[in-house]
Amino acid sequence: QSALTQPASVSGSPGQSITISCTGTNSDVGGYNHVSWFQQHPGKAPKLILYEVSHRPSGMSNRFSASKSGNTASLTISGLQAEDEADYYCISYTSSDSWVFGGGTKLTVL
Amino acid sequence: QVQLMQSGAEVKKPGASVKVSCKASGYPFTTHHMHWVRQVPGQGLEWMGIIKSRRGGTIYAEKFQGRVTMTRDTSTSTDYMELSRLRSEDTAIYYCARDFEWSLDTWGQGTLVTVSS
């Protein structure tokens, strides 16, 4: 199972919005709504920020939103803040009854 | 609150095996599956497999089949991940993560496994 495709890096200024894409195939992202997004700060464990494409865990900021179209899922962070600077990963369930991560995207807040 | 507490760092020689534990608390242990994920230093997250909640059935990523074994001890609410025939490329942080709604909602703190001669 090949990793899902994410841009290696994105950047934005405080207050702006950014979008990170996550592209897979009909056998993973395109075939199921079981797509999640994680935020990981250096030296920390990943943190779930969205699941089932667009559901936010309890207490998660509504500045984080996501959607899916075809084989591509997208994470949008609005009102960028310095604390949003981190690595972001998508994951999808697959037709092999397994899960596959994206390669990760480093977000820089300018 | 839901917590996953993993065992401490390990140093192993090439060819050896390592067994990492993940003790769950704060929820009914048998109601959730458990994923295992690893992260080589400086690289991305890699899904290794899942152990199912009640009967302990397992699904392993193709890359690790034949080398990984995931087990569950319901009496102590602890899951285990054993990786055999270690090589230097297996040096990584290994995480357990609780399954929730086809996702991974709670993560352990991670266990660093270093493989070095």
PDB file of C-alpha atoms in Angstrom:
ATOM      1  CA  GLN A   1       0.000   0.000   0.000  1.00  0.00           C
ATOM      2  CA  SER A   2       1.619   3.269  -1.095  1.00  0.00           C
ATOM      3  CA  ALA A   3       1.558   6.276   1.189  1.00  0.00           C
ATOM      4  CA  LEU A   4      -1.007   8.950   0.485  1.00  0.00           C
ATOM      5  CA  THR A   5       0.411  12.039  -1.224  1.00  0.00           C
ATOM      6  CA  GLN A   6       0.731  15.269   0.733  1.00  0.00           C
ATOM      7  CA  PRO A   7       2.750  18.398  -0.084  1.00  0.00           C
ATOM      8  CA  ALA A   8       6.024  18.395   1.806  1.00  0.00           C
ATOM      9  CA  SER A   9       5.497  21.909   3.100  1.00  0.00           C
ATOM     10  CA  VAL A  10       3.068  24.789   3.194  1.00  0.00           C
ATOM     11  CA  SER A  11       3.293  28.201   4.782  1.00  0.00           C
ATOM     12  CA  GLY A  12       1.085  31.108   5.691  1.00  0.00           C
ATOM     13  CA  SER A  13       1.006  34.296   7.708  1.00  0.00           C
ATOM     14  CA  PRO A  14      -0.883  34.729  10.967  1.00  0.00           C
ATOM     15  CA  GLY A  15      -4.581  35.225  10.329  1.00  0.00           C
ATOM     16  CA  GLN A  16      -4.495  33.656   6.894  1.00  0.00           C
ATOM     17  CA  SER A  17      -5.968  30.317   5.812  1.00  0.00           C
ATOM     18  CA  ILE A  18      -4.044  27.400   4.363  1.00  0.00           C
ATOM     19  CA  THR A  19      -5.112  24.119   2.819  1.00  0.00           C
ATOM     20  CA  ILE A  20      -3.232  20.816   2.828  1.00  0.00           C
ATOM     21  CA  SER A  21      -4.197  18.136   0.334  1.00  0.00           C
ATOM     22  CA  CYS A  22      -4.060  14.370   0.756  1.00  0.00           C
ATOM     23  CA  THR A  23      -4.369  12.344  -2.432  1.00  0.00           C
ATOM     24  CA  GLY A  24      -4.960   8.623  -2.615  1.00  0.00           C
ATOM     25  CA  THR A  25      -6.868   6.216  -4.802  1.00  0.00           C
ATOM     26  CA  ASN A  26     -10.290   4.615  -5.180  1.00  0.00           C
ATOM     27  CA  SER A  27      -9.054   1.933  -2.782  1.00  0.00           C
ATOM     28  CA  ASP A  28      -8.517   4.293   0.122  1.00  0.00           C
ATOM     29  CA  VAL A  29      -9.443   8.005   0.242  1.00  0.00           C
ATOM     30  CA  GLY A  30     -11.875   7.750  -2.670  1.00  0.00           C
ATOM     31  CA  GLY A  31     -13.558   4.598  -1.437  1.00  0.00           C
ATOM     32  CA  TYR A  32     -14.322   5.452   2.182  1.00  0.00           C
ATOM     33  CA  ASN A  33     -15.121   8.385   4.460  1.00  0.00           C
ATOM     34  CA  HIS A  34     -12.653   6.991   6.998  1.00  0.00           C
ATOM     35  CA  VAL A  35     -10.123   9.816   6.558  1.00  0.00           C
ATOM     36  CA  SER A  36      -8.532  11.520   9.549  1.00  0.00           C
ATOM     37  CA  TRP A  37      -6.019  14.299  10.160  1.00  0.00           C
ATOM     38  CA  PHE A  38      -3.374  14.619  12.865  1.00  0.00           C
ATOM     39  CA  GLN A  39      -1.198  17.438  14.140  1.00  0.00           C
ATOM     40  CA  GLN A  40       2.255  16.669  15.503  1.00  0.00           C
ATOM     41  CA  HIS A  41       4.530  19.135  17.260  1.00  0.00           C
ATOM     42  CA  PRO A  42       8.250  18.314  17.542  1.00  0.00           C
ATOM     43  CA  GLY A  43       8.952  15.695  20.150  1.00  0.00           C
ATOM     44  CA  LYS A  44       5.272  15.061  20.816  1.00  0.00           C
ATOM     45  CA  ALA A  45       2.837  12.302  19.952  1.00  0.00           C
ATOM     46  CA  PRO A  46       0.388  13.015  17.123  1.00  0.00           C
ATOM     47  CA  LYS A  47      -2.961  14.560  18.051  1.00  0.00           C
ATOM     48  CA  LEU A  48      -6.245  13.799  16.293  1.00  0.00           C
ATOM     49  CA  ILE A  49      -7.817  16.958  14.870  1.00  0.00           C
ATOM     50  CA  LEU A  50     -10.443  15.584  12.436  1.00  0.00           C
ATOM     51  CA  TYR A  51     -11.947  12.161  11.749  1.00  0.00           C
ATOM     52  CA  GLU A  52     -14.494  10.682   9.331  1.00  0.00           C
ATOM     53  CA  VAL A  53     -13.441  13.358   6.850  1.00  0.00           C
ATOM     54  CA  SER A  54     -14.798  16.379   8.706  1.00  0.00           C
ATOM     55  CA  HIS A  55     -15.760  15.511  12.282  1.00  0.00           C
ATOM     56  CA  ARG A  56     -13.934  17.387  15.036  1.00  0.00           C
ATOM     57  CA  PRO A  57     -13.151  15.658  18.341  1.00  0.00           C
ATOM     58  CA  SER A  58     -14.666  17.262  21.396  1.00  0.00           C
ATOM     59  CA  GLY A  59     -12.844  20.486  22.240  1.00  0.00           C
ATOM     60  CA  MET A  60     -11.067  20.832  18.913  1.00  0.00           C
ATOM     61  CA  SER A  61     -10.997  24.339  17.507  1.00  0.00           C
ATOM     62  CA  ASN A  62     -13.385  25.063  14.638  1.00  0.00           C
ATOM     63  CA  ARG A  63     -10.478  26.778  12.877  1.00  0.00           C
ATOM     64  CA  PHE A  64      -9.711  23.255  11.639  1.00  0.00           C
ATOM     65  CA  SER A  65     -11.989  21.909   8.930  1.00  0.00           C
ATOM     66  CA  ALA A  66     -11.745  19.304   6.211  1.00  0.00           C
ATOM     67  CA  SER A  67     -13.483  17.929   3.163  1.00  0.00           C
ATOM     68  CA  LYS A  68     -13.116  15.263   0.513  1.00  0.00           C
ATOM     69  CA  SER A  69     -13.660  15.182  -3.228  1.00  0.00           C
ATOM     70  CA  GLY A  70     -12.968  12.040  -5.182  1.00  0.00           C
ATOM     71  CA  ASN A  71      -9.584  10.647  -4.233  1.00  0.00           C
ATOM     72  CA  THR A  72      -8.396  13.838  -2.498  1.00  0.00           C
ATOM     73  CA  ALA A  73      -9.054  14.968   1.049  1.00  0.00           C
ATOM     74  CA  SER A  74      -8.220  18.498   2.168  1.00  0.00           C
ATOM     75  CA  LEU A  75      -7.478  20.069   5.547  1.00  0.00           C
ATOM     76  CA  THR A  76      -8.066  23.795   5.969  1.00  0.00           C
ATOM     77  CA  ILE A  77      -6.739  25.816   8.880  1.00  0.00           C
ATOM     78  CA  SER A  78      -8.246  29.268   9.134  1.00  0.00           C
ATOM     79  CA  GLY A  79      -7.054  32.214  11.196  1.00  0.00           C
ATOM     80  CA  LEU A  80      -3.509  30.832  11.332  1.00  0.00           C
ATOM     81  CA  GLN A  81      -1.782  31.141  14.694  1.00  0.00           C
ATOM     82  CA  ALA A  82       1.847  30.631  15.643  1.00  0.00           C
ATOM     83  CA  GLU A  83       0.899  27.510  17.619  1.00  0.00           C
ATOM     84  CA  ASP A  84      -0.414  25.881  14.428  1.00  0.00           C
ATOM     85  CA  GLU A  85       3.167  25.472  13.212  1.00  0.00           C
ATOM     86  CA  ALA A  86       3.591  21.692  13.189  1.00  0.00           C
ATOM     87  CA  ASP A  87       3.583  18.614  10.986  1.00  0.00           C
ATOM     88  CA  TYR A  88       0.212  17.432   9.668  1.00  0.00           C
ATOM     89  CA  TYR A  89      -0.642  13.900   8.567  1.00  0.00           C
ATOM     90  CA  CYS A  90      -3.675  12.349   6.918  1.00  0.00           C
ATOM     91  CA  ILE A  91      -4.645   8.701   7.223  1.00  0.00           C
ATOM     92  CA  SER A  92      -7.211   6.614   5.404  1.00  0.00           C
ATOM     93  CA  TYR A  93      -8.755   3.191   5.811  1.00  0.00           C
ATOM     94  CA  THR A  94      -8.165   0.996   2.760  1.00  0.00           C
ATOM     95  CA  SER A  95      -9.847  -1.813   0.854  1.00  0.00           C
ATOM     96  CA  SER A  96      -7.186  -4.168   2.241  1.00  0.00           C
ATOM     97  CA  ASP A  97      -8.708  -3.681   5.706  1.00  0.00           C
ATOM     98  CA  SER A  98      -5.644  -1.690   6.684  1.00  0.00           C
ATOM     99  CA  TRP A  99      -4.761   1.957   7.150  1.00  0.00           C
ATOM    100  CA  VAL A 100      -2.270   4.140   5.287  1.00  0.00           C
ATOM    101  CA  PHE A 101      -0.746   7.492   6.266  1.00  0.00           C
ATOM    102  CA  GLY A 102       0.184  10.409   4.094  1.00  0.00           C
ATOM    103  CA  GLY A 103       3.815  11.420   3.956  1.00  0.00           C
ATOM    104  CA  GLY A 104       3.216  14.458   6.145  1.00  0.00           C
ATOM    105  CA  THR A 105       3.225  18.222   5.574  1.00  0.00           C
ATOM    106  CA  LYS A 106       5.304  20.739   7.489  1.00  0.00           C
ATOM    107  CA  LEU A 107       3.330  23.913   8.167  1.00  0.00           C
ATOM    108  CA  THR A 108       5.362  27.073   8.714  1.00  0.00           C
ATOM    109  CA  VAL A 109       3.680  30.155  10.135  1.00  0.00           C
ATOM    110  CA  LEU A 110       5.611  33.102   8.755  1.00  0.00           C
TER     111      LEU A 110
ATOM    112  CA  GLN B   1      -9.503  10.197  31.418  1.00  0.00           C
ATOM    113  CA  VAL B   2      -8.396   7.885  28.641  1.00  0.00           C
ATOM    114  CA  GLN B   3      -4.673   7.170  28.870  1.00  0.00           C
ATOM    115  CA  LEU B   4      -2.225   4.866  27.146  1.00  0.00           C
ATOM    116  CA  MET B   5       1.039   4.307  29.010  1.00  0.00           C
ATOM    117  CA  GLN B   6       3.847   2.670  27.069  1.00  0.00           C
ATOM    118  CA  SER B   7       6.956   0.889  28.280  1.00  0.00           C
ATOM    119  CA  GLY B   8      10.331   2.561  28.359  1.00  0.00           C
ATOM    120  CA  ALA B   9      13.049   2.999  25.764  1.00  0.00           C
ATOM    121  CA  GLU B  10      14.909  -0.064  24.516  1.00  0.00           C
ATOM    122  CA  VAL B  11      18.296  -0.667  22.947  1.00  0.00           C
ATOM    123  CA  LYS B  12      18.626  -3.856  20.937  1.00  0.00           C
ATOM    124  CA  LYS B  13      21.237  -5.509  18.747  1.00  0.00           C
ATOM    125  CA  PRO B  14      20.525  -6.372  15.114  1.00  0.00           C
ATOM    126  CA  GLY B  15      18.717  -9.677  14.820  1.00  0.00           C
ATOM    127  CA  ALA B  16      17.133  -9.423  18.267  1.00  0.00           C
ATOM    128  CA  SER B  17      13.456  -8.892  19.115  1.00  0.00           C
ATOM    129  CA  VAL B  18      11.731  -6.152  21.070  1.00  0.00           C
ATOM    130  CA  LYS B  19       8.383  -6.197  22.853  1.00  0.00           C
ATOM    131  CA  VAL B  20       6.668  -2.884  23.607  1.00  0.00           C
ATOM    132  CA  SER B  21       3.722  -2.685  25.992  1.00  0.00           C
ATOM    133  CA  CYS B  22       0.792  -0.276  26.083  1.00  0.00           C
ATOM    134  CA  LYS B  23      -1.360  -0.178  29.221  1.00  0.00           C
ATOM    135  CA  ALA B  24      -4.796   1.366  28.788  1.00  0.00           C
ATOM    136  CA  SER B  25      -6.869   3.110  31.433  1.00  0.00           C
ATOM    137  CA  GLY B  26      -9.948   5.284  31.670  1.00  0.00           C
ATOM    138  CA  TYR B  27     -12.227   3.252  29.412  1.00  0.00           C
ATOM    139  CA  PRO B  28     -13.504  -0.342  28.987  1.00  0.00           C
ATOM    140  CA  PHE B  29     -10.466  -1.960  27.396  1.00  0.00           C
ATOM    141  CA  THR B  30     -12.332  -4.564  25.348  1.00  0.00           C
ATOM    142  CA  THR B  31     -14.534  -2.012  23.595  1.00  0.00           C
ATOM    143  CA  HIS B  32     -11.776  -0.564  21.404  1.00  0.00           C
ATOM    144  CA  HIS B  33      -9.229  -1.910  18.957  1.00  0.00           C
ATOM    145  CA  MET B  34      -5.610  -0.751  19.215  1.00  0.00           C
ATOM    146  CA  HIS B  35      -3.354   0.442  16.397  1.00  0.00           C
ATOM    147  CA  TRP B  36       0.440   0.456  16.357  1.00  0.00           C
ATOM    148  CA  VAL B  37       2.306   3.163  14.452  1.00  0.00           C
ATOM    149  CA  ARG B  38       6.000   3.896  14.136  1.00  0.00           C
ATOM    150  CA  GLN B  39       8.028   6.949  13.244  1.00  0.00           C
ATOM    151  CA  VAL B  40      11.643   6.765  12.170  1.00  0.00           C
ATOM    152  CA  PRO B  41      13.478   9.864  13.479  1.00  0.00           C
ATOM    153  CA  GLY B  42      12.938  12.779  11.132  1.00  0.00           C
ATOM    154  CA  GLN B  43      10.443  10.867   9.006  1.00  0.00           C
ATOM    155  CA  GLY B  44       6.687  10.374   8.772  1.00  0.00           C
ATOM    156  CA  LEU B  45       4.182   8.132  10.490  1.00  0.00           C
ATOM    157  CA  GLU B  46       3.869   4.521   9.383  1.00  0.00           C
ATOM    158  CA  TRP B  47       0.904   2.271  10.214  1.00  0.00           C
ATOM    159  CA  MET B  48       2.045  -1.145  11.431  1.00  0.00           C
ATOM    160  CA  GLY B  49      -1.149  -2.941  12.292  1.00  0.00           C
ATOM    161  CA  ILE B  50      -4.189  -3.300  14.510  1.00  0.00           C
ATOM    162  CA  ILE B  51      -5.365  -5.728  17.161  1.00  0.00           C
ATOM    163  CA  LYS B  52      -9.108  -6.112  17.378  1.00  0.00           C
ATOM    164  CA  SER B  53     -10.968  -5.424  20.586  1.00  0.00           C
ATOM    165  CA  ARG B  54     -12.509  -8.621  21.855  1.00  0.00           C
ATOM    166  CA  ARG B  55     -11.076 -11.723  20.249  1.00  0.00           C
ATOM    167  CA  GLY B  56      -7.673 -10.212  19.592  1.00  0.00           C
ATOM    168  CA  GLY B  57      -7.695 -10.758  15.849  1.00  0.00           C
ATOM    169  CA  THR B  58      -4.890  -8.920  14.071  1.00  0.00           C
ATOM    170  CA  ILE B  59      -4.225  -7.207  10.761  1.00  0.00           C
ATOM    171  CA  TYR B  60      -0.647  -6.315   9.924  1.00  0.00           C
ATOM    172  CA  ALA B  61       0.740  -3.987   7.290  1.00  0.00           C
ATOM    173  CA  GLU B  62       2.257  -6.021   4.480  1.00  0.00           C
ATOM    174  CA  LYS B  63       5.696  -4.550   5.205  1.00  0.00           C
ATOM    175  CA  PHE B  64       5.785  -6.061   8.687  1.00  0.00           C
ATOM    176  CA  GLN B  65       4.048  -9.394   8.103  1.00  0.00           C
ATOM    177  CA  GLY B  66       6.193 -12.232   9.354  1.00  0.00           C
ATOM    178  CA  ARG B  67       8.130  -9.995  11.755  1.00  0.00           C
ATOM    179  CA  VAL B  68       5.455  -8.377  13.927  1.00  0.00           C
ATOM    180  CA  THR B  69       3.155  -9.918  16.505  1.00  0.00           C
ATOM    181  CA  MET B  70       0.469  -7.973  18.354  1.00  0.00           C
ATOM    182  CA  THR B  71      -1.149  -9.469  21.415  1.00  0.00           C
ATOM    183  CA  ARG B  72      -3.591  -8.434  24.105  1.00  0.00           C
ATOM    184  CA  ASP B  73      -3.919  -9.229  27.807  1.00  0.00           C
ATOM    185  CA  THR B  74      -7.427  -8.265  28.830  1.00  0.00           C
ATOM    186  CA  SER B  75      -6.732  -9.099  32.483  1.00  0.00           C
ATOM    187  CA  THR B  76      -4.291  -6.192  32.707  1.00  0.00           C
ATOM    188  CA  SER B  77      -5.727  -3.967  29.935  1.00  0.00           C
ATOM    189  CA  THR B  78      -2.398  -4.140  28.152  1.00  0.00           C
ATOM    190  CA  ASP B  79      -1.535  -4.548  24.491  1.00  0.00           C
ATOM    191  CA  TYR B  80       1.837  -5.680  23.235  1.00  0.00           C
ATOM    192  CA  MET B  81       3.737  -5.271  19.967  1.00  0.00           C
ATOM    193  CA  GLU B  82       6.708  -7.530  19.319  1.00  0.00           C
ATOM    194  CA  LEU B  83       9.018  -6.933  16.354  1.00  0.00           C
ATOM    195  CA  SER B  84      11.594  -9.578  15.521  1.00  0.00           C
ATOM    196  CA  ARG B  85      14.746  -9.802  13.408  1.00  0.00           C
ATOM    197  CA  LEU B  86      15.507  -6.179  14.138  1.00  0.00           C
ATOM    198  CA  ARG B  87      17.728  -4.160  11.826  1.00  0.00           C
ATOM    199  CA  SER B  88      19.104  -0.645  12.062  1.00  0.00           C
ATOM    200  CA  GLU B  89      16.248   0.687   9.926  1.00  0.00           C
ATOM    201  CA  ASP B  90      13.831  -0.317  12.691  1.00  0.00           C
ATOM    202  CA  THR B  91      15.243   2.396  14.954  1.00  0.00           C
ATOM    203  CA  ALA B  92      12.132   4.455  15.570  1.00  0.00           C
ATOM    204  CA  ILE B  93       9.548   5.676  18.045  1.00  0.00           C
ATOM    205  CA  TYR B  94       6.743   3.154  18.353  1.00  0.00           C
ATOM    206  CA  TYR B  95       3.270   4.369  19.333  1.00  0.00           C
ATOM    207  CA  CYS B  96       0.094   2.615  20.339  1.00  0.00           C
ATOM    208  CA  ALA B  97      -3.129   4.461  19.547  1.00  0.00           C
ATOM    209  CA  ARG B  98      -6.728   3.647  20.437  1.00  0.00           C
ATOM    210  CA  ASP B  99      -9.136   3.073  17.572  1.00  0.00           C
ATOM    211  CA  PHE B 100     -12.211   5.296  17.542  1.00  0.00           C
ATOM    212  CA  GLU B 101     -14.619   5.704  14.657  1.00  0.00           C
ATOM    213  CA  TRP B 102     -12.090   4.294  12.154  1.00  0.00           C
ATOM    214  CA  SER B 103      -9.487   6.704  13.466  1.00  0.00           C
ATOM    215  CA  LEU B 104      -6.838   6.917  16.174  1.00  0.00           C
ATOM    216  CA  ASP B 105      -8.081   9.184  18.934  1.00  0.00           C
ATOM    217  CA  THR B 106      -5.719   8.662  21.866  1.00  0.00           C
ATOM    218  CA  TRP B 107      -1.996   7.992  21.578  1.00  0.00           C
ATOM    219  CA  GLY B 108       0.588   6.642  23.945  1.00  0.00           C
ATOM    220  CA  GLN B 109       3.661   8.707  24.692  1.00  0.00           C
ATOM    221  CA  GLY B 110       5.804   6.623  22.366  1.00  0.00           C
ATOM    222  CA  THR B 111       8.636   4.173  22.960  1.00  0.00           C
ATOM    223  CA  LEU B 112      12.031   4.746  21.382  1.00  0.00           C
ATOM    224  CA  VAL B 113      13.604   1.553  20.113  1.00  0.00           C
ATOM    225  CA  THR B 114      17.222   1.864  19.068  1.00  0.00           C
ATOM    226  CA  VAL B 115      18.823  -0.924  17.067  1.00  0.00           C
ATOM    227  CA  SER B 116      22.580  -0.765  17.174  1.00  0.00           C
ATOM    228  CA  SER B 117      25.492  -3.151  17.309  1.00  0.00           C
TER     229      SER B 117
END
